[in-house]
């Protein structure tokens, strides 16, 4: 082999080695860039997941707080609507549950063994009820007075407790009126129109039913 041929062969080998080295270097550069992109992608994904979780937690916390606030607000409205009921025993072994609804405004539920038998409401004036022979007066200041017996069937004129006289007249169907008369004449009138009523005359409690029954108690 001539010296020129030998030189050409050596140059080809040198070029192949250089090319191989260049390819290897390019491969390393691509791998490094690929690794860097992957790390950045993972970091971005992690950041997004953290942000999303934070938003979810914040939303959940906010919803809970709003729910609690709403519950407290409802409780506050309920508390303002009426005062807690107080209980008073009645002559027939039932109980009166008395609630204050407002100024001179009270409601009584007559309850026996968990069942509500009757309800009466005094709003700005006294009221009364004939509960099957038990007579109940609820005053405008929330006092309950109940008794049994002492009834008279109207129409007619009857003596009441405390020296009063009642003149009971029938006005219409389930509508009776009673004039309460003292030494100086008529001092008051009870009007039971489709429902019972009641009142207080100088410490004497009086009930007039829509059926014309009147009863009093001192």
Coordinates of N, CA and C in Angstrom, one line a residue:
X1 N 0.9 -1.2 0.0 CA 0.0 0.0 0.0 C 0.9 1.2 0.0
X2 N 0.5 2.2 -0.9 CA 1.2 3.4 -1.0 C 1.0 4.3 0.2
X3 N 1.9 5.3 0.4 CA 1.8 6.3 1.5 C 0.6 7.1 1.4
X4 N 0.1 7.5 0.1 CA -1.1 8.3 -0.1 C -2.3 7.5 0.3
X5 N -2.3 6.3 0.0 CA -3.5 5.5 0.3 C -3.6 5.3 1.8
X6 N -2.5 5.1 2.4 CA -2.5 5.0 3.9 C -2.9 6.3 4.6
X7 N -2.6 7.4 4.0 CA -3.0 8.7 4.6 C -4.5 8.9 4.5
X8 N -5.1 8.5 3.3 CA -6.5 8.6 3.1 C -7.3 7.8 4.1
X9 N -6.8 6.5 4.2 CA -7.5 5.6 5.2 C -7.5 6.2 6.6
X10 N -6.4 6.7 7.0 CA -6.3 7.3 8.3 C -7.2 8.5 8.5
X11 N -7.4 9.3 7.4 CA -8.3 10.4 7.5 C -9.7 10.0 7.7
X12 N -10.1 8.9 6.9 CA -11.5 8.4 7.0 C -11.8 7.9 8.5
X13 N -10.8 7.2 9.0 CA -11.0 6.7 10.4 C -11.1 7.8 11.4
X14 N -10.3 8.9 11.2 CA -10.4 10.0 12.1 C -11.8 10.7 12.0
X15 N -12.3 10.8 10.7 CA -13.6 11.4 10.5 C -14.7 10.6 11.1
X16 N -14.6 9.2 11.0 CA -15.6 8.4 11.6 C -15.6 8.5 13.2
X17 N -14.5 8.6 13.8 CA -14.4 8.8 15.2 C -14.9 10.1 15.6
X18 N -14.7 11.1 14.9 CA -15.2 12.5 15.2 C -16.7 12.5 15.1
X19 N -17.2 11.9 14.0 CA -18.7 11.8 13.8 C -19.3 11.1 15.0
X20 N -18.7 10.0 15.4 CA -19.3 9.2 16.5 C -19.3 10.0 17.8
X21 N -18.2 10.7 18.0 CA -18.1 11.6 19.2 C -19.2 12.7 19.2
X22 N -19.4 13.3 17.9 CA -20.4 14.3 17.8 C -21.7 13.8 18.1
X23 N -22.1 12.6 17.6 CA -23.4 12.0 17.8 C -23.6 11.8 19.3
X24 N -22.6 11.2 19.9 CA -22.7 10.9 21.3 C -22.9 12.2 22.1
X25 N -22.2 13.3 21.8 CA -22.4 14.6 22.5 C -23.8 15.1 22.3
X26 N -24.3 15.0 21.0 CA -25.7 15.5 20.8 C -26.7 14.7 21.6
X27 N -26.5 13.3 21.7 CA -27.4 12.5 22.4 C -27.4 12.9 23.9
X28 N -26.2 13.2 24.4 CA -26.2 13.7 25.8 C -26.9 14.9 26.0
X29 N -26.8 15.9 25.1 CA -27.5 17.2 25.2 C -29.0 17.0 25.1
X30 N -29.5 16.2 24.2 CA -30.9 15.9 24.1 C -31.5 15.3 25.4
X31 N -30.7 14.3 25.9 CA -31.1 13.7 27.2 C -31.2 14.7 28.3
X32 N -30.2 15.6 28.4 CA -30.2 16.6 29.4 C -31.4 17.5 29.3
X33 N -31.7 17.9 28.0 CA -32.8 18.8 27.8 C -34.1 18.1 28.1
X34 N -34.2 16.8 27.7 CA -35.4 16.1 28.0 C -35.6 15.9 29.5
X35 N -34.6 15.7 30.3 CA -34.7 15.6 31.7 C -35.1 16.9 32.3
X36 N -34.6 18.0 31.8 CA -35.0 19.3 32.4 C -36.5 19.6 32.1
X37 N -37.0 19.3 30.9 CA -38.4 19.5 30.6 C -39.3 18.7 31.5
X38 N -38.9 17.4 31.7 CA -39.7 16.5 32.5 C -39.8 17.0 33.9
X39 N -38.7 17.5 34.5 CA -38.7 18.1 35.8 C -39.6 19.3 35.9
X40 N -39.5 20.2 34.9 CA -40.3 21.4 34.9 C -41.8 21.0 34.8
X41 N -42.1 20.0 34.0 CA -43.5 19.6 33.8 C -44.0 19.0 35.1
X42 N -43.2 18.2 35.8 CA -43.6 17.6 37.1 C -43.8 18.7 38.1
X43 N -42.9 19.8 38.1 CA -43.0 20.9 39.1 C -44.3 21.6 38.8
X44 N -44.6 21.9 37.5 CA -45.8 22.6 37.2 C -47.1 21.8 37.6
X45 N -47.0 20.5 37.4 CA -48.2 19.6 37.7 C -48.3 19.7 39.2
X46 N -47.2 19.6 40.0 CA -47.3 19.6 41.4 C -47.9 20.9 41.9
X47 N -47.4 22.0 41.3 CA -47.9 23.4 41.7 C -49.4 23.5 41.4
X48 N -49.9 23.0 40.2 CA -51.3 23.0 39.9 C -52.1 22.2 40.9
X49 N -51.6 21.0 41.2 CA -52.3 20.1 42.2 C -52.4 20.8 43.5
X50 N -51.3 21.4 44.0 CA -51.3 22.1 45.3 C -52.3 23.2 45.3
X51 N -52.3 24.0 44.2 CA -53.3 25.1 44.1 C -54.7 24.6 44.1
X52 N -54.9 23.5 43.3 CA -56.3 23.0 43.2 C -56.8 22.5 44.6
X53 N -55.8 21.8 45.3 CA -56.2 21.3 46.6 C -56.5 22.4 47.6
X54 N -55.6 23.5 47.5 CA -55.8 24.6 48.4 C -57.2 25.3 48.1
X55 N -57.5 25.4 46.8 CA -58.8 26.0 46.5 C -60.0 25.1 47.0
X56 N -59.8 23.8 46.9 CA -60.9 22.9 47.3 C -61.0 23.0 48.8
X57 N -59.9 23.0 49.6 CA -60.0 23.1 51.0 C -60.6 24.4 51.4
X58 N -60.2 25.5 50.7 CA -60.8 26.8 51.0 C -62.3 26.8 50.8
X59 N -62.7 26.2 49.7 CA -64.1 26.2 49.3 C -64.9 25.4 50.4
X60 N -64.3 24.2 50.8 CA -65.0 23.4 51.8 C -65.1 24.1 53.1
X61 N -64.0 24.8 53.5 CA -64.1 25.6 54.8 C -65.1 26.7 54.7
X62 N -65.1 27.4 53.5 CA -66.0 28.5 53.4 C -67.4 28.0 53.5
X63 N -67.7 26.8 52.8 CA -69.1 26.3 52.8 C -69.5 25.9 54.2
X64 N -68.6 25.3 55.0 CA -68.9 24.9 56.4 C -69.2 26.2 57.2
X65 N -68.4 27.2 57.1 CA -68.6 28.4 57.8 C -69.9 29.0 57.5
X66 N -70.2 29.1 56.2 CA -71.5 29.6 55.8 C -72.7 28.8 56.4
X67 N -72.5 27.5 56.4 CA -73.6 26.7 56.9 C -73.8 26.9 58.4
X68 N -72.7 27.0 59.1 CA -72.8 27.3 60.6 C -73.4 28.6 60.8
X69 N -73.0 29.6 60.0 CA -73.6 31.0 60.2 C -75.1 31.0 59.9
X70 N -75.5 30.2 58.9 CA -76.9 30.1 58.5 C -77.7 29.5 59.7
X71 N -77.1 28.4 60.2 CA -77.8 27.7 61.3 C -77.9 28.6 62.5
X72 N -76.8 29.4 62.8 CA -76.9 30.3 64.0 C -77.9 31.4 63.7
X73 N -78.0 31.9 62.4 CA -79.0 32.9 62.1 C -80.4 32.4 62.3
X74 N -80.7 31.2 61.8 CA -82.0 30.6 62.0 C -82.3 30.4 63.5
X75 N -81.3 30.0 64.2 CA -81.6 29.8 65.7 C -81.9 31.1 66.3
X76 N -81.2 32.2 65.9 CA -81.5 33.5 66.4 C -82.8 34.0 66.1
X77 N -83.3 33.7 64.8 CA -84.7 34.1 64.4 C -85.7 33.4 65.3
X78 N -85.5 32.0 65.5 CA -86.4 31.2 66.2 C -86.5 31.7 67.7
X79 N -85.3 32.1 68.2 CA -85.3 32.6 69.6 C -86.1 33.9 69.7
X80 N -86.0 34.7 68.7 CA -86.7 36.0 68.8 C -88.2 35.8 68.6
X81 N -88.6 34.7 67.8 CA -90.0 34.5 67.5 C -90.9 34.2 68.7
X82 N -90.4 33.5 69.7 CA -91.2 33.2 70.9 C -90.2 32.8 72.0
X83 N -90.7 32.9 73.3 CA -89.9 32.6 74.4 C -90.1 31.1 74.7
X84 N -89.2 30.4 75.4 CA -89.4 29.0 75.7 C -90.7 28.8 76.6
X85 N -91.4 27.7 76.3 CA -92.7 27.5 77.0 C -92.4 27.1 78.4
X86 N -93.3 27.6 79.3 CA -93.3 27.1 80.7 C -94.5 26.2 80.8
X87 N -94.5 25.3 81.8 CA -95.5 24.3 82.0 C -96.2 24.5 83.3
X88 N -97.6 24.4 83.2 CA -98.4 24.5 84.4 C -99.4 23.4 84.5
X89 N -99.5 22.7 85.6 CA -100.5 21.6 85.7 C -101.9 22.1 85.8
X90 N -102.9 21.3 85.2 CA -104.3 21.7 85.2 C -105.1 20.8 86.0
X91 N -106.3 21.1 86.4 CA -107.2 20.3 87.3 C -107.5 18.9 86.7
X92 N -107.5 18.7 85.4 CA -107.9 17.4 84.8 C -106.7 16.6 84.6
X93 N -105.5 16.9 85.2 CA -104.3 16.2 85.0 C -103.6 16.4 83.7
X94 N -104.1 17.3 82.9 CA -103.3 17.7 81.7 C -102.4 18.8 82.1
X95 N -101.7 19.4 81.1 CA -100.7 20.4 81.4 C -100.9 21.6 80.4
X96 N -100.6 22.8 80.9 CA -100.7 24.0 80.0 C -99.2 24.4 79.6
X97 N -98.9 24.4 78.4 CA -97.6 24.9 77.9 C -97.8 26.3 77.4
X98 N -97.2 27.3 78.1 CA -97.4 28.7 77.9 C -96.2 29.3 77.2
X99 N -96.4 30.0 76.1 CA -95.4 30.6 75.3 C -95.7 32.1 75.1
X100 N -94.7 32.9 75.3 CA -94.8 34.3 75.0 C -94.5 34.6 73.5
X101 N -95.4 35.2 72.8 CA -95.2 35.5 71.4 C -94.8 36.9 71.2
X102 N -95.2 37.8 72.1 CA -94.9 39.2 72.0 C -95.4 40.0 73.2
X103 N -95.4 41.3 73.1 CA -96.0 42.1 74.1 C -97.5 41.9 74.2
X104 N -97.9 41.5 75.4 CA -99.4 41.1 75.7 C -99.9 40.1 74.7
X105 N -99.0 39.2 74.3 CA -99.4 38.2 73.3 C -98.9 36.8 73.8
X106 N -99.8 35.9 74.2 CA -99.4 34.6 74.7 C -100.2 33.5 74.1
X107 N -99.6 32.3 74.0 CA -100.3 31.1 73.5 C -100.2 30.0 74.5
X108 N -101.3 29.3 74.7 CA -101.3 28.1 75.6 C -101.7 26.9 74.8
X109 N -101.0 25.8 75.0 CA -101.3 24.5 74.4 C -101.7 23.6 75.6
X110 N -102.9 23.0 75.5 CA -103.3 22.1 76.6 C -102.9 20.7 76.1
X111 N -102.0 20.1 76.9 CA -101.3 18.8 76.4 C -101.6 17.7 77.4
X112 N -102.0 16.5 76.9 CA -102.2 15.4 77.8 C -101.5 14.2 77.1
X113 N -100.5 13.6 77.8 CA -99.8 12.4 77.3 C -99.2 12.7 76.0
X114 N -98.6 13.9 75.8 CA -97.9 14.2 74.6 C -98.8 14.7 73.4
X115 N -100.2 14.6 73.6 CA -101.1 15.1 72.6 C -101.6 16.4 72.9
X116 N -101.7 17.3 71.9 CA -102.2 18.7 72.1 C -103.8 18.6 72.0
X117 N -104.5 18.9 73.0 CA -105.9 18.8 73.0 C -106.6 20.1 72.6
X118 N -106.0 21.2 72.9 CA -106.6 22.5 72.5 C -105.5 23.6 72.6
X119 N -105.8 24.6 71.9 CA -104.9 25.8 71.9 C -105.7 27.1 72.0
X120 N -105.2 28.0 72.9 CA -105.9 29.3 72.9 C -104.8 30.4 73.0
X121 N -105.2 31.5 72.4 CA -104.2 32.6 72.3 C -104.8 33.9 72.7
X122 N -104.1 34.6 73.6 CA -104.5 35.9 74.1 C -103.6 37.0 73.4
X123 N -104.1 37.8 72.6 CA -103.4 38.9 71.9 C -104.0 40.2 72.2
X124 N -103.5 40.9 73.2 CA -104.0 42.2 73.6 C -105.2 42.2 74.4
X125 N -105.8 41.0 74.7 CA -107.0 40.9 75.6 C -107.0 39.5 76.1
X126 N -107.8 39.3 77.2 CA -107.9 38.0 77.8 C -108.8 37.1 76.9
X127 N -108.6 35.8 77.1 CA -109.5 34.8 76.4 C -109.8 33.6 77.3
X128 N -110.6 32.7 76.8 CA -111.0 31.6 77.7 C -111.5 30.4 76.8
X129 N -111.6 29.3 77.5 CA -111.9 28.0 76.8 C -112.7 27.1 77.7
X130 N -113.8 26.5 77.2 CA -114.5 25.4 77.9 C -113.9 24.1 77.3
X131 N -113.0 23.4 78.1 CA -112.4 22.2 77.6 C -113.1 21.0 78.2
X132 N -114.3 20.7 77.7 CA -115.1 19.5 78.2 C -115.3 19.6 79.8
X133 N -115.7 20.7 80.2 CA -116.0 20.9 81.7 C -114.9 21.4 82.5
X134 N -113.7 21.6 81.9 CA -112.6 22.3 82.6 C -112.5 23.7 81.9
X135 N -112.6 24.7 82.7 CA -112.6 26.0 82.2 C -111.2 26.7 82.4
X136 N -110.7 27.3 81.3 CA -109.4 27.9 81.3 C -109.5 29.3 80.9
X137 N -108.8 30.2 81.6 CA -108.7 31.6 81.2 C -107.2 31.9 81.0
X138 N -106.9 32.5 79.9 CA -105.5 33.0 79.6 C -105.6 34.5 79.5
X139 N -104.8 35.2 80.4 CA -104.9 36.6 80.4 C -103.8 37.2 79.5
X140 N -103.9 38.5 79.2 CA -103.0 39.1 78.2 C -101.6 39.2 78.7
X141 N -101.4 39.0 80.1 CA -100.1 39.0 80.6 C -99.5 37.6 80.8
X142 N -100.2 36.6 80.3 CA -99.7 35.2 80.3 C -100.0 34.4 81.5
X143 N -101.0 34.8 82.3 CA -101.4 34.0 83.4 C -102.5 33.0 83.0
X144 N -102.4 31.8 83.6 CA -103.4 30.8 83.3 C -104.1 30.4 84.6
X145 N -105.5 30.5 84.5 CA -106.3 30.0 85.7 C -107.3 29.0 85.1
X146 N -107.4 27.9 85.8 CA -108.3 26.8 85.4 C -109.0 26.2 86.5
X147 N -110.2 25.7 86.3 CA -111.1 25.1 87.3 C -112.1 24.2 86.6
X148 N -112.8 23.5 87.5 CA -113.9 22.6 87.0 C -115.2 22.9 87.7
X149 N -116.3 22.8 87.0 CA -117.6 22.9 87.7 C -118.1 24.4 87.7
X150 N -119.2 24.6 88.3 CA -119.8 26.0 88.4 C -120.4 26.5 87.2
X151 N -120.8 25.6 86.2 CA -121.3 26.1 85.0 C -122.8 26.3 85.0
X152 N -123.3 27.2 84.1 CA -124.7 27.5 83.8 C -124.9 27.5 82.3
X153 N -126.1 26.9 81.9 CA -126.4 26.9 80.5 C -127.3 28.1 80.1
X154 N -126.8 28.9 79.2 CA -127.6 30.1 78.8 C -128.6 29.7 77.7
X155 N -129.5 30.5 77.3 CA -129.7 31.9 77.8 C -130.3 31.9 79.2
X156 N -130.1 33.1 79.9 CA -130.6 33.2 81.2 C -129.7 34.2 82.1
X157 N -130.1 34.4 83.3 CA -129.4 35.3 84.2 C -128.9 34.4 85.4
X158 N -127.7 34.5 85.7 CA -127.0 33.6 86.7 C -126.1 34.4 87.6
X159 N -126.0 33.9 88.8 CA -125.1 34.4 89.8 C -123.7 33.9 89.6
X160 N -122.7 34.7 89.6 CA -121.4 34.3 89.4 C -120.6 34.5 90.7
X161 N -119.4 33.9 90.7 CA -118.5 34.1 91.9 C -118.2 35.6 92.1
X162 N -117.9 35.9 93.4 CA -117.5 37.3 93.7 C -118.7 38.3 93.7
X163 N -119.9 37.8 93.7 CA -121.1 38.7 93.7 C -121.5 39.2 92.4
X164 N -120.9 38.8 91.3 CA -121.3 39.3 90.0 C -122.6 38.5 89.5
X165 N -123.2 39.1 88.5 CA -124.4 38.5 87.8 C -124.1 38.5 86.3
X166 N -124.5 37.4 85.7 CA -124.3 37.3 84.2 C -125.6 37.2 83.5
X167 N -125.9 38.1 82.6 CA -127.1 37.9 81.8 C -126.7 37.4 80.4
X168 N -127.0 36.1 80.1 CA -126.5 35.5 78.9 C -127.7 35.5 77.9
X169 N -127.4 35.9 76.7 CA -128.4 35.9 75.6 C -127.8 35.2 74.4
X170 N -128.7 34.6 73.6 CA -128.3 34.0 72.4 C -128.5 34.9 71.2
X171 N -127.4 35.2 70.5 CA -127.4 36.1 69.4 C -127.6 35.4 68.1
X172 N -127.1 34.2 68.0 CA -127.2 33.3 66.7 C -126.7 32.0 67.0
X173 N -126.5 31.2 65.9 CA -126.0 29.9 66.0 C -124.5 29.9 66.5
X174 N -124.2 29.2 67.6 CA -122.9 29.3 68.2 C -122.4 30.7 68.5
X175 N -123.4 31.5 68.9 CA -123.0 32.9 69.2 C -123.9 33.4 70.4
X176 N -123.2 33.5 71.5 CA -123.8 34.0 72.8 C -123.0 35.2 73.3
X177 N -123.8 36.0 74.0 CA -123.2 37.2 74.7 C -123.6 37.2 76.1
X178 N -122.7 37.6 77.0 CA -123.0 37.7 78.4 C -122.6 39.1 78.9
X179 N -123.6 39.8 79.6 CA -123.3 41.0 80.2 C -123.0 40.7 81.7
X180 N -121.8 41.3 82.1 CA -121.4 41.1 83.5 C -121.9 42.3 84.3
X181 N -122.7 42.0 85.3 CA -123.4 43.1 86.0 C -123.0 43.1 87.5
X182 N -122.6 44.3 88.0 CA -122.3 44.5 89.4 C -123.3 45.4 90.0
X183 N -122.9 45.9 91.2 CA -123.9 46.8 91.9 C -124.2 48.1 91.2
X184 N -123.3 48.5 90.4 CA -123.5 49.8 89.6 C -123.9 49.6 88.2
X185 N -124.3 48.4 87.9 CA -124.8 48.1 86.5 C -123.8 47.2 85.7
X186 N -123.9 47.3 84.4 CA -123.0 46.5 83.5 C -121.6 47.0 83.5
X187 N -120.7 46.2 83.8 CA -119.2 46.5 83.9 C -118.4 45.9 82.7
X188 N -119.0 45.0 82.0 CA -118.3 44.4 80.9 C -119.2 43.4 80.1
X189 N -118.7 43.0 79.0 CA -119.5 42.1 78.1 C -118.5 41.1 77.5
X190 N -118.9 39.8 77.5 CA -118.2 38.7 76.9 C -119.0 38.3 75.6
X191 N -118.3 38.1 74.5 CA -119.0 37.8 73.2 C -118.3 36.5 72.7
X192 N -119.0 35.4 72.7 CA -118.5 34.2 72.2 C -119.2 33.9 70.8
X193 N -118.5 34.2 69.8 CA -119.0 34.1 68.4 C -118.2 33.0 67.7
X194 N -118.7 31.8 67.6 CA -118.1 30.6 66.9 C -116.9 30.1 67.7
X195 N -116.5 30.7 68.8 CA -115.4 30.2 69.6 C -115.6 30.7 71.0
X196 N -115.1 30.0 72.0 CA -115.2 30.4 73.4 C -114.4 31.6 73.7
X197 N -114.7 32.3 74.8 CA -114.0 33.5 75.2 C -114.0 33.5 76.8
X198 N -113.2 34.4 77.3 CA -113.1 34.6 78.8 C -112.5 35.9 79.2
X199 N -112.6 36.2 80.5 CA -112.1 37.4 81.0 C -112.0 37.4 82.5
X200 N -111.5 38.5 83.0 CA -111.3 38.6 84.5 C -112.0 39.9 84.9
X201 N -112.8 39.8 86.0 CA -113.6 40.9 86.6 C -113.2 41.0 88.0
X202 N -112.2 41.9 88.3 CA -111.8 42.1 89.7 C -111.4 40.8 90.4
X203 N -110.6 40.1 89.7 CA -110.1 38.8 90.3 C -111.0 37.6 90.1
X204 N -112.1 37.8 89.5 CA -113.0 36.7 89.2 C -112.8 36.3 87.7
X205 N -112.5 35.0 87.5 CA -112.3 34.5 86.2 C -113.6 33.9 85.6
X206 N -113.9 34.3 84.4 CA -115.2 33.9 83.7 C -114.9 33.4 82.4
X207 N -115.6 32.3 82.0 CA -115.5 31.7 80.7 C -117.0 31.6 80.1
X208 N -117.1 32.0 78.9 CA -118.4 31.9 78.1 C -118.1 31.1 76.9
X209 N -118.8 30.0 76.7 CA -118.6 29.1 75.5 C -119.5 29.6 74.4
X210 N -119.1 29.1 73.2 CA -119.9 29.4 72.0 C -121.3 28.7 72.0
X211 N -121.4 27.7 72.9 CA -122.6 27.0 73.1 C -123.5 27.6 74.2
X212 N -123.1 28.7 74.8 CA -123.9 29.4 75.8 C -123.6 29.0 77.3
X213 N -122.6 28.2 77.5 CA -122.3 27.8 78.9 C -121.4 28.8 79.5
X214 N -121.7 29.3 80.7 CA -120.9 30.3 81.4 C -120.5 29.7 82.8
X215 N -119.3 29.9 83.2 CA -118.8 29.5 84.5 C -117.8 30.5 85.0
X216 N -117.7 30.6 86.3 CA -116.8 31.6 86.9 C -116.1 30.9 88.1
X217 N -114.9 31.6 88.5 CA -114.2 31.0 89.6 C -113.4 32.2 90.2
X218 N -113.3 32.2 91.5 CA -112.6 33.2 92.3 C -111.2 32.7 92.7

